[in-house]
Structure formats: structure tokens, C-alpha cells
Coordinates of C-alpha atoms and ligand atoms in Angstrom, one line a residue:
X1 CA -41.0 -19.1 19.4
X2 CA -40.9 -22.6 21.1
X3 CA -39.1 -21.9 25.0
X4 CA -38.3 -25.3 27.0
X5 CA -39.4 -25.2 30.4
X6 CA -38.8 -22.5 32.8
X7 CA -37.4 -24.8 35.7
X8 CA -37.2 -22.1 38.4
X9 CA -40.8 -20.8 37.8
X10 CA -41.7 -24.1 37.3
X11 CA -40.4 -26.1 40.8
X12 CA -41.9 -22.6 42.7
X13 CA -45.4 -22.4 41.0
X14 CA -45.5 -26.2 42.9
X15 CA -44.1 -25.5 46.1
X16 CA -43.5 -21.3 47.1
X17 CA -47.4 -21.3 47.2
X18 CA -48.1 -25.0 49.3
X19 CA -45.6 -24.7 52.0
X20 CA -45.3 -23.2 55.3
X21 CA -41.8 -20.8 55.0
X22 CA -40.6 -19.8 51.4
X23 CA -36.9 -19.6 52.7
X24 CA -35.5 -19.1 48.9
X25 CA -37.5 -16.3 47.6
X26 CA -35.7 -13.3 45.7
X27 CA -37.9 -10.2 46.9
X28 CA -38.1 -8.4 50.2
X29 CA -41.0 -8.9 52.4
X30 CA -44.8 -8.0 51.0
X31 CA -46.1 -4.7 51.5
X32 CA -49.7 -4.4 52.6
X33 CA -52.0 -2.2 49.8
X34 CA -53.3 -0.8 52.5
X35 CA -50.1 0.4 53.9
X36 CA -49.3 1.5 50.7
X37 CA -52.2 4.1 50.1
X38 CA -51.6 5.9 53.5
X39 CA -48.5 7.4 52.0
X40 CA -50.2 8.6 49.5
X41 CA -50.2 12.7 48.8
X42 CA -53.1 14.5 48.7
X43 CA -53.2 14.8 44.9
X44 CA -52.2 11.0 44.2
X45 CA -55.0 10.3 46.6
X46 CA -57.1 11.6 44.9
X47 CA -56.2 10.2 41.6
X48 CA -56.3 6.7 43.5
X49 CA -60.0 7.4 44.9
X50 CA -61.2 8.4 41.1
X51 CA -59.5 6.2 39.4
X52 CA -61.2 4.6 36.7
X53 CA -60.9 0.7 35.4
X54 CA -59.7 1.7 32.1
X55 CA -57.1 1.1 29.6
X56 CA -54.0 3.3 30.7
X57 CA -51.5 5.0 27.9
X58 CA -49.6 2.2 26.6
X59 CA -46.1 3.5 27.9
X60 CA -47.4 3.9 31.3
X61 CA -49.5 6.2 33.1
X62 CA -47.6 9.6 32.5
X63 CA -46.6 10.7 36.1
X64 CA -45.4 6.9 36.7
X65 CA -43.0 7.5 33.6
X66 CA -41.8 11.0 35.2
X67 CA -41.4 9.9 38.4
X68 CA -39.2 6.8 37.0
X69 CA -37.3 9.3 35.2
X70 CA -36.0 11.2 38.1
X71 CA -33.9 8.4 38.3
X72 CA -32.2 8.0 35.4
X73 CA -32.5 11.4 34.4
X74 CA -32.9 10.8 30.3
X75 CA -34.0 13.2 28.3
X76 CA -38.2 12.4 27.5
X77 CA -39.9 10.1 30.3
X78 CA -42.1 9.2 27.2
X79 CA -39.4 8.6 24.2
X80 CA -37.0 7.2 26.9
X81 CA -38.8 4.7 29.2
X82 CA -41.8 2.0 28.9
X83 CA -43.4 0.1 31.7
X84 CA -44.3 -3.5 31.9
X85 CA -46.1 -6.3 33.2
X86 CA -43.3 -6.9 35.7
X87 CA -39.1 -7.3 34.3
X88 CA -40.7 -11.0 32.6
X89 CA -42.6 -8.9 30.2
X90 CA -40.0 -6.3 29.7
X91 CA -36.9 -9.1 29.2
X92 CA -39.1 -10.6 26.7
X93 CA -40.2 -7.4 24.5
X94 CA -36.6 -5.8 24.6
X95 CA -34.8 -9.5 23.8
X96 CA -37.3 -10.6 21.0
X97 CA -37.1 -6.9 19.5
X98 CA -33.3 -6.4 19.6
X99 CA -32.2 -10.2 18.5
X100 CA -31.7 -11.6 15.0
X101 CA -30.9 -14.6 13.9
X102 CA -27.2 -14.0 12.6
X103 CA -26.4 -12.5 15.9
X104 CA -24.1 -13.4 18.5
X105 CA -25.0 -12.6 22.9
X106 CA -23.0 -13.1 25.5
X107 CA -25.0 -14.1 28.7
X108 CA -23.7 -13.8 32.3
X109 CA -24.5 -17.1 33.7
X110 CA -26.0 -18.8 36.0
X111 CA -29.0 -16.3 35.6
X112 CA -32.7 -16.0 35.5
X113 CA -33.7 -18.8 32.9
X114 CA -35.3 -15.9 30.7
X115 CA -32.4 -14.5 30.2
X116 CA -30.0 -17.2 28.6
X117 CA -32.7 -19.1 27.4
X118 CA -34.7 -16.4 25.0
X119 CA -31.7 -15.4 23.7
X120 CA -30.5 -18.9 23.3
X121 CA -33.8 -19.5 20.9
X122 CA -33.1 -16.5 18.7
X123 CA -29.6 -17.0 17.9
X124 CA -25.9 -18.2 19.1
X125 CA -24.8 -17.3 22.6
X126 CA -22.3 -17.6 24.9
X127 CA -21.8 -18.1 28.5
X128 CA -19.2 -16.3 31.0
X129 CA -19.7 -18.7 34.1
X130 CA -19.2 -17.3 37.5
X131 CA -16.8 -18.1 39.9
X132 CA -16.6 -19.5 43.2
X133 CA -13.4 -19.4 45.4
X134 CA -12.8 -18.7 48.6
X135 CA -16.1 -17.7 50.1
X136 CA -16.5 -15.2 47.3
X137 CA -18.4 -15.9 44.3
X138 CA -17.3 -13.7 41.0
X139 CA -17.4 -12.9 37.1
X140 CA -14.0 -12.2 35.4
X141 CA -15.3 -9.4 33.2
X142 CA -11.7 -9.5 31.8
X143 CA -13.2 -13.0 30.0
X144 CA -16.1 -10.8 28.0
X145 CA -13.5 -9.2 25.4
X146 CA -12.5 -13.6 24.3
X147 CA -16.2 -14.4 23.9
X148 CA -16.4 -11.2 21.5
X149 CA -17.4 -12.0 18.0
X150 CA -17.9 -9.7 14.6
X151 CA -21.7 -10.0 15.0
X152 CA -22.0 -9.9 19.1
X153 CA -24.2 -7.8 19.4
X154 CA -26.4 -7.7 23.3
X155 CA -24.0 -9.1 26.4
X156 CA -26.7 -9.5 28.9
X157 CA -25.9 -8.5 32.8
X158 CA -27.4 -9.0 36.1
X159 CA -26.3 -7.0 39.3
X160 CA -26.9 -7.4 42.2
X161 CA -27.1 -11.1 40.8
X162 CA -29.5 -13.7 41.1
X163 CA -29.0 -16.2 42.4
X164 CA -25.4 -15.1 44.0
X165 CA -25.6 -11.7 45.1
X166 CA -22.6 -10.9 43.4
X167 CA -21.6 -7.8 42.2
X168 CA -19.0 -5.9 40.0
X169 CA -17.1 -2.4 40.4
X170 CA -17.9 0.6 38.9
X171 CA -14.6 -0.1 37.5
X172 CA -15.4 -3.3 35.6
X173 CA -18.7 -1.6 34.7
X174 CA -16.8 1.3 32.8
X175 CA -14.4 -1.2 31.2
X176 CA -17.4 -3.3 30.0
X177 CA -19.4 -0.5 28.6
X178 CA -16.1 1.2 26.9
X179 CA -15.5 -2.3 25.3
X180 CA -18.5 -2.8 23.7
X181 CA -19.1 0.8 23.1
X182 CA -15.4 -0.4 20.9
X183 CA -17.6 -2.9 18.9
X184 CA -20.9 -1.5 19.6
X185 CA -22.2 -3.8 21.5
X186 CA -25.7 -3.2 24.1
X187 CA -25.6 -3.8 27.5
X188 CA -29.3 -5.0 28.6
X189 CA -28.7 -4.7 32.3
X190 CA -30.9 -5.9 34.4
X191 CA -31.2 -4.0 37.3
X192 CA -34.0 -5.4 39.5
X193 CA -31.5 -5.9 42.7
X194 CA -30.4 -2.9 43.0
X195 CA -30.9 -0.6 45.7
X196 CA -30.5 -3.8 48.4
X197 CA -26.3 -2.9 48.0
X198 CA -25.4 -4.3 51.1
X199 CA -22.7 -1.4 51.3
X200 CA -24.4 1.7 49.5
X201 CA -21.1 2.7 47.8
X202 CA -21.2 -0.4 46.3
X203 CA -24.2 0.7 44.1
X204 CA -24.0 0.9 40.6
X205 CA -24.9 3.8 38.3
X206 CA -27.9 2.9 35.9
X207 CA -26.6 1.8 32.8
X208 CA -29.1 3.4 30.6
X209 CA -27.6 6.7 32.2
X210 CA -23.9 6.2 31.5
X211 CA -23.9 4.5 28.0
X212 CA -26.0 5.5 24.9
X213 CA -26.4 1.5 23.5
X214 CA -27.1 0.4 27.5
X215 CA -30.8 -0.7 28.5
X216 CA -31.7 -1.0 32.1
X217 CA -34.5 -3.4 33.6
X218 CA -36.2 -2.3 36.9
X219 CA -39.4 -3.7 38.7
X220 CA -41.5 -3.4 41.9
X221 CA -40.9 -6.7 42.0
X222 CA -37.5 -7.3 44.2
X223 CA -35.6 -4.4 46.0
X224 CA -39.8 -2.7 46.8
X225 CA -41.3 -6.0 47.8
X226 CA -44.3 -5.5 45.4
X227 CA -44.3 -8.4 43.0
X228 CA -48.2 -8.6 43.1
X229 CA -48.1 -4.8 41.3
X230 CA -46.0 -6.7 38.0
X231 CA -45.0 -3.3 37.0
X232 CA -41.6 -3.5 35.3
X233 CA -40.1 -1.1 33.4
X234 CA -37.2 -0.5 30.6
X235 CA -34.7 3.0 30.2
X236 CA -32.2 3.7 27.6
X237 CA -31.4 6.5 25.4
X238 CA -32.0 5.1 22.2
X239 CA -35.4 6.1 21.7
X240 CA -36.0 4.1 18.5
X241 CA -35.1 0.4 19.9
X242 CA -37.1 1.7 22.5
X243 CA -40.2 2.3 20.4
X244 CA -39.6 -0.9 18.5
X245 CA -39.6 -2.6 21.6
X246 CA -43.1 -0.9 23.1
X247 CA -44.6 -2.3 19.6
X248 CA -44.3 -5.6 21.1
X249 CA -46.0 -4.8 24.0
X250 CA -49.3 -4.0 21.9
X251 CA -49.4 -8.0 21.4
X252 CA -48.5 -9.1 24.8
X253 CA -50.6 -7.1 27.8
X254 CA -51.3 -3.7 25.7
X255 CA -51.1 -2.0 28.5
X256 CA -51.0 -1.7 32.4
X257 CA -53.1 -2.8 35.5
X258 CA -54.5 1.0 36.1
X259 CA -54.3 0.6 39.8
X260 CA -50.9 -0.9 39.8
X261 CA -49.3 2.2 38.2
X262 CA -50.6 4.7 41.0
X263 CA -49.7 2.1 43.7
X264 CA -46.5 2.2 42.2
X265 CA -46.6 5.9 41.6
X266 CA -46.9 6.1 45.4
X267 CA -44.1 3.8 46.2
X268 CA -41.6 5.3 43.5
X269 CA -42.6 9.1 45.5
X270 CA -41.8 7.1 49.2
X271 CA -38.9 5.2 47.9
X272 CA -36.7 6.6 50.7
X273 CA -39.1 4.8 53.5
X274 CA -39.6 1.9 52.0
X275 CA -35.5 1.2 51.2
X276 CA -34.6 2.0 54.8
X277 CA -37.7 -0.7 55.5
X278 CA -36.6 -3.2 53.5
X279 CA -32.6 -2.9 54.3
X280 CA -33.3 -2.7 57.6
X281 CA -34.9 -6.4 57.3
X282 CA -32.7 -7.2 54.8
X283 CA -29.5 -6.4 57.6
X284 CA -30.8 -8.1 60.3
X285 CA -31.6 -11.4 58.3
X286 CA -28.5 -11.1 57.0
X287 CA -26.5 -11.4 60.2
X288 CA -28.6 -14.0 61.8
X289 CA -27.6 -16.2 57.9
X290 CA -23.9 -15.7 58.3
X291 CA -24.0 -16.4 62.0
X292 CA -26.4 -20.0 60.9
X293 CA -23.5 -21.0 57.9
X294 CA -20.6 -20.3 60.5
X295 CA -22.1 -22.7 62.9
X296 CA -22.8 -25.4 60.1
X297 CA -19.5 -24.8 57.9
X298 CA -18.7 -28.5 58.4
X299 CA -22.0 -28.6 56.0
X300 CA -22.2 -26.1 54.3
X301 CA -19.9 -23.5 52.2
X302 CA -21.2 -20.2 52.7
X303 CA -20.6 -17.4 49.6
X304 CA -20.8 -13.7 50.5
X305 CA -23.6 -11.7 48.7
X306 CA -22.6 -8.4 48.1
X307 CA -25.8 -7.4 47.5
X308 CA -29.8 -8.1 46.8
X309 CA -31.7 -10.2 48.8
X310 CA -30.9 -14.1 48.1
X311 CA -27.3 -16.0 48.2
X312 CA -26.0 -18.8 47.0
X313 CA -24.5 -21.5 49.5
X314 CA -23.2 -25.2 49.1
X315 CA -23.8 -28.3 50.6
X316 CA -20.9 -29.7 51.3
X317 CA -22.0 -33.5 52.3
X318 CA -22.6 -36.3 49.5
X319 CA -26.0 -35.8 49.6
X320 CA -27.5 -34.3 46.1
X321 CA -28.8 -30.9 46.7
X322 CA -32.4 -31.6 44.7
X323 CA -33.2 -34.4 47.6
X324 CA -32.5 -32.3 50.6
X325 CA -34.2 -29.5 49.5
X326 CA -37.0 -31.8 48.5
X327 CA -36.5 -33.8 52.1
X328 CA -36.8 -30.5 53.9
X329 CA -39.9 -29.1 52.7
X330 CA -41.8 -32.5 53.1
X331 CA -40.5 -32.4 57.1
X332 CA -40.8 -28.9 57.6
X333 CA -42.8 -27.3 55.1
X334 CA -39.9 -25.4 54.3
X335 CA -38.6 -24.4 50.4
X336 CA -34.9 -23.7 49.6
X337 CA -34.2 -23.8 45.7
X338 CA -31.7 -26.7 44.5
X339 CA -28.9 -24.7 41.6
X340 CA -29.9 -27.3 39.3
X341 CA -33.1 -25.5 38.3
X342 CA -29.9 -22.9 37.4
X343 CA -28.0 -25.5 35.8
X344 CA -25.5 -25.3 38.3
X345 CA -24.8 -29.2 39.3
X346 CA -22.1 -28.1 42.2
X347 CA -24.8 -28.5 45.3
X348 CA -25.5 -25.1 45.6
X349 CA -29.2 -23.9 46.7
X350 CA -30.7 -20.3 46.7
X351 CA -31.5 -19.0 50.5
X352 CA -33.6 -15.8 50.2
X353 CA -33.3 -13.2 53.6
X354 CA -35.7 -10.5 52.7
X355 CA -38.7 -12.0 54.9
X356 CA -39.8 -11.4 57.8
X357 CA -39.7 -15.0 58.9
X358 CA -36.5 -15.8 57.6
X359 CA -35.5 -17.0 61.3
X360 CA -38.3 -19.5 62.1
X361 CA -37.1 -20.9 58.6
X362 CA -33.7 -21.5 60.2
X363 CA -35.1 -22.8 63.3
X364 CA -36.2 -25.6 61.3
X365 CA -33.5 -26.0 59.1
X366 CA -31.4 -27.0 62.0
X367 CA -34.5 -29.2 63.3
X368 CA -33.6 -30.6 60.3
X369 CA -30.2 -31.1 60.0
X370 CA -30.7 -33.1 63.5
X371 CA -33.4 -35.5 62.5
X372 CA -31.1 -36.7 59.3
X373 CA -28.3 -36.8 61.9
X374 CA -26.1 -34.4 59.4
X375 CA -24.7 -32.7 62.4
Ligands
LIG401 C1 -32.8 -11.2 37.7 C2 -34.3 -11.3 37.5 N1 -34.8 -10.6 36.5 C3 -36.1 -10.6 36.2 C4 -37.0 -11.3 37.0 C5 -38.5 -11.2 36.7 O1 -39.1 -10.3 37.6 P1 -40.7 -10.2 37.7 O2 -41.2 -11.4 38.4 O3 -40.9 -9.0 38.5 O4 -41.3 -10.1 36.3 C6 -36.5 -12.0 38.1 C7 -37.5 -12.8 39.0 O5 -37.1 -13.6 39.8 C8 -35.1 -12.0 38.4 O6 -34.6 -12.6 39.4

């Protein structure tokens, strides 16, 4: 399969790694390894001090795929769930496995490229665009049941969304899943925001729990801060797309990193800690953000995440949104993410608050604003 260029990895692999502040990045603030092993148990210590540099059991290291499944409670850890090399890997198995050509998949958009644009390669999609109005930014699930055809078969979901934060109710989400359980439709839902709800009633059930034809994406990338680990993972209770789709990992990585799965072994058995670190990071970044886009609202239109880590604001001035970014980092060493690498030509830009220097990022954004005189 011949993919175009994946713009967001693309414009980051050139900048996130060169600069000074990565002010638009979508996962929470780096954990230490070191920090990491000291919550180990006893017994997973062990495991971690012995552990040999071999080739681990294709699904996953067994208690990895137990522990995941304490989540979504399914019936086999092994028939139900496969880990990955991080959600890329997983997105592009389960996609690859489940699409044929004479099928039809409606894609939330914007999203992360991989999922519009591998589906997009494989067969006819549509979009649902998102919303923006009044500060809020929204999909009109009620638009799904239009874009509906005889052979739809996947509608692809994201929540908390990248790059909005947006999110739906677990009243839309029913009303989704009893629609295309109607035409027996899948729901791959990507899932790799969640836990960073910004109100925790707001959190949505996995879909692989509640619906039979629902897949759900999770990682250690985002919501744990562990995107050097790349272990992803896939649920759902259809255990033989589920096997069809671990085939495809045989020709991609085979198999895991063997110390990534204890590491995230550990981290899945401390989950509480770490989500109280990481929201408690996440909160006060958030507040010092709103406080920032209040101040500058003659700039800038500010759009109220809901939940995950990143959100998507407007530039309001006649100034395109690629060249400021681009300005900024060259004067401040300082990297936002211009919507067009999301196709979205309206002047938005990705802001990402789940780092720990997420304020010295907007000391020099307003540095900034006053050297172009914008204020
Ligand atoms: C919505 C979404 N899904 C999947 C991924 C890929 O995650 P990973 O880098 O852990 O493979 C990303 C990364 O930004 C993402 O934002």
C-alpha cells in the first residue's frame, strides 16, 4: 500500500526534537525508567531483574494481557486483546485486516492522519467534520446515520479527540453503537486520551466492553506519559477479527520490546498514582492556558477541551497560522502545530498542556506576541 506523507509526524520528526519547549505535544509529561521500577512489587521485580532479551509471546507477555483486561473485563486476556508497537502499529494491523476494497468508512475528522488516510487507501470513506461555535468545538453524531451506506462497514472514532479535546456523551455513544449495531457496522475507537477526562463523569465506557462489533485502541503513549515504551494495545470481543488482526503483526514487529511490557506491567498495576500525577499536571496547566487565551482573546479564539491533554485554538489576526508557528519557533525555540498538517485551513494550531514546562512556553509566547507588535 502506497500512504502520502504523514504531515503531522513529519513537521515534528523536524522540529519536537531541535527546539527548546515542545508546547504542542499530545502526551503528559515523561516518566523517568527509574521512577518507574521503584513501584515495582516484589514479584514484578524480580521478573524485571531476570528478565531475559528474548522474543516475548506474540500477543504480549501474559500478565501484561491480564492486567489490561481488568479493564475491560472480556472474556480471554489471550483470545480478546493483542499488544502493539504503540496505537501506530495497532491502527495499522486492525485497519489493513478489517478493510476491503468494496467497503465504505466513515472517519471522524480532523484526526490523527493514520486514521483517515489508511482507510482512505483501502476503500471509499467519508468524513463527519467537527464543529466549532461558540467556544465549543463538537461532532453532530446525529450526521453519522446520512453518511450510512449498504456496504459501510468501520466508522472510526476518537475520544478524548486529537487535536480538539472534544468529547461525546455516553448518550451519543449508545446511540452510535445501537445504529450501527442496526447495520452492523464496527466501531474502532480509539481510546488513547482517555483517562485525562477533565471532569471524571465525563469518561467514557470502553467500547470493546459495551458492543460486540466495537474495537478499542489504548497505549502508554498519551494519558501514562510513556511513548518511549510504544506498547499499544487492541480489545474487542470478536475474537476471530481479532486473531486475523494479530496475523499481521507477524509481518510488522513480531513481537514486543521484552522490557517494555514489564515496564508497562508496572505502570498498568500503579495506574492510580500515575493518573492523579498526570491530572494533577494536566489541571494546573490547564488553568494557567485558559487564564493566557482570556488575556489574548483579541488574538486568539480559545475552544474548550473537554478532555486529553492538547486543544485546539484560533488565531484570529490575518496572519496564516503555518508562518507564526514557524516565526515563533525560530525566535523562541518554541513549537505549536499549525491545523493545516490536519487539513484544517481555519488558523487553528494544537497547544499541548501535559508538560511540565508548559508555562515557560507561555512566557515566551507572549515575548512573542510583543516583538511582532500583535498586542
Ligand atoms: C489519536 C491518536 N491515535 C494514535 C496515535 C499514535 O500513538 P503512538 O505514538 O503511541 O503509536 C496518536 C499519536 O499522536 C494519536 O494522537
Amino acid at each position: 500500500m502506497k500512504l502520502p506523507i504523514f504531515k503531522l509526524e513529519d513537521y515534528l520528526s523536524e522540529r519536537e526534537f531541535f527546539c527548546d519547549i515542545m508546547f504542542s505535544g499530545s502526551d503528559m509529561e515523561s516518566f523517568l525508567m527509574q521512577d518507574i521500577i521503584k513501584l515495582a512489587n516484589p514479584d514484578v521485580l524480580n521478573i524485571w531483574n531476570n528478565l531475559k532479551l528474548e522474543y516475548t509471546l506474540p500477543l504480549g507477555n501474559p500478565l501484561l494481557l491480564e492486567e489490561l483486561n481488568k479493564k475491560y473485563k472480556l472474556n480471554s486476556a489471550f483470545e480478546n486483546i493483542c499488544t502493539f508497537t504503540g496505537a501506530e502499529e495497532a491502527i495499522y494491523a486492525a485497519l489493513n485486516t478489517i478493510i476491503d476494497k468494496n467497503d465504505h468508512v466513515i472517519v471522524l475528522t480532523p484526526c490523527y492522519q493514520s486514521l483517515r488516510d489508511i482507510p482512505k487507501q483501502l476503500c471509499e470513506i467519508s468524513e463527519l467534520k467537527i464543529k466549532f461555535e461558540n467556544g465549543k468545538s463538537f461532532f453532530d453524531l446525529s450526521e453519522v446515520s446520512s453518511l450510512i451506506k449498504s456496504n459501510t462497514k468501520l466508522i472510526i472514532i476518537n475520544f478524548p479527540h486529537n487535536p480538539t479535546g472534544a468529547l461525546i456523551s455516553i448518550n451519543e455513544l449508545n446511540s452510535l453503537i445501537e445504529l450501527s449495531r442496526k447495520h452492523g457496522i464496527y466501531i474502532f475507537s480509539d481510546e488513547v486520551y482517555r483517562g485525562l477526562e477533565h471532569n471524571k463523569e465525563d469518561k467514557l465506557p470502553y467500547v470493546a466492553s459495551i458492543y460486540e462489533k466495537g474495537i478499542s485502541l489504548g497505549v502508554m503513549s498519551k494519558s501514562y506519559g510513556m511513548p518511549g515504551l510504544r506498547i499499544g494495545w487492541l480489545a474487542m470481543q470478536d475474537k476471530k477479527t481479532l486473531k486475523n488482526i494479530s496475523n499481521m503483526k507477524h509481518y510488522l514487529s513480531i513481537c514486543n520490546s521484552a522490557p517494555s511490557e514489564i515496564l508497562s506491567l508496572i505502570a498498568l498495576q500503579n495506574e492510580d498514582d500515575i493518573n492523579s500525577r498526570n491530572l494533577n499536571i494536566l489541571n494546573k496547566n490547564l488553568i494557567l492556558l485558559k487564564h493566557f487565551f482570556q488575556e489574548h482573546k483579541r488574538i486568539f479564539e480559545w475552544f474548550e477541551p473537554k478532555g486529553g491533554c492538547i486543544a485546539f485554538p484560533k488565531l484570529k489576526l490575518d496572519l496564516p497560522i503555518y508562518d507564526f508557528c514557524e516565526k515563533l519557533r525560530l525566535k523562541e525555540g518554541v513549537v505549536l502545530l499549525p491545523g493545516n498538517i490536519f487539513d484544517n485551513n481555519e488558523n487553528h494550531f494544537r497547544v499541548g498542556y501535559g508538560r511540565l514546562n508548559m508555562s515557560e512556553a507561555l512566557i515566551r509566547l507572549k515575548r512573542f506576541l510583543h516583538s511582532e507588535n500583535l498586542v
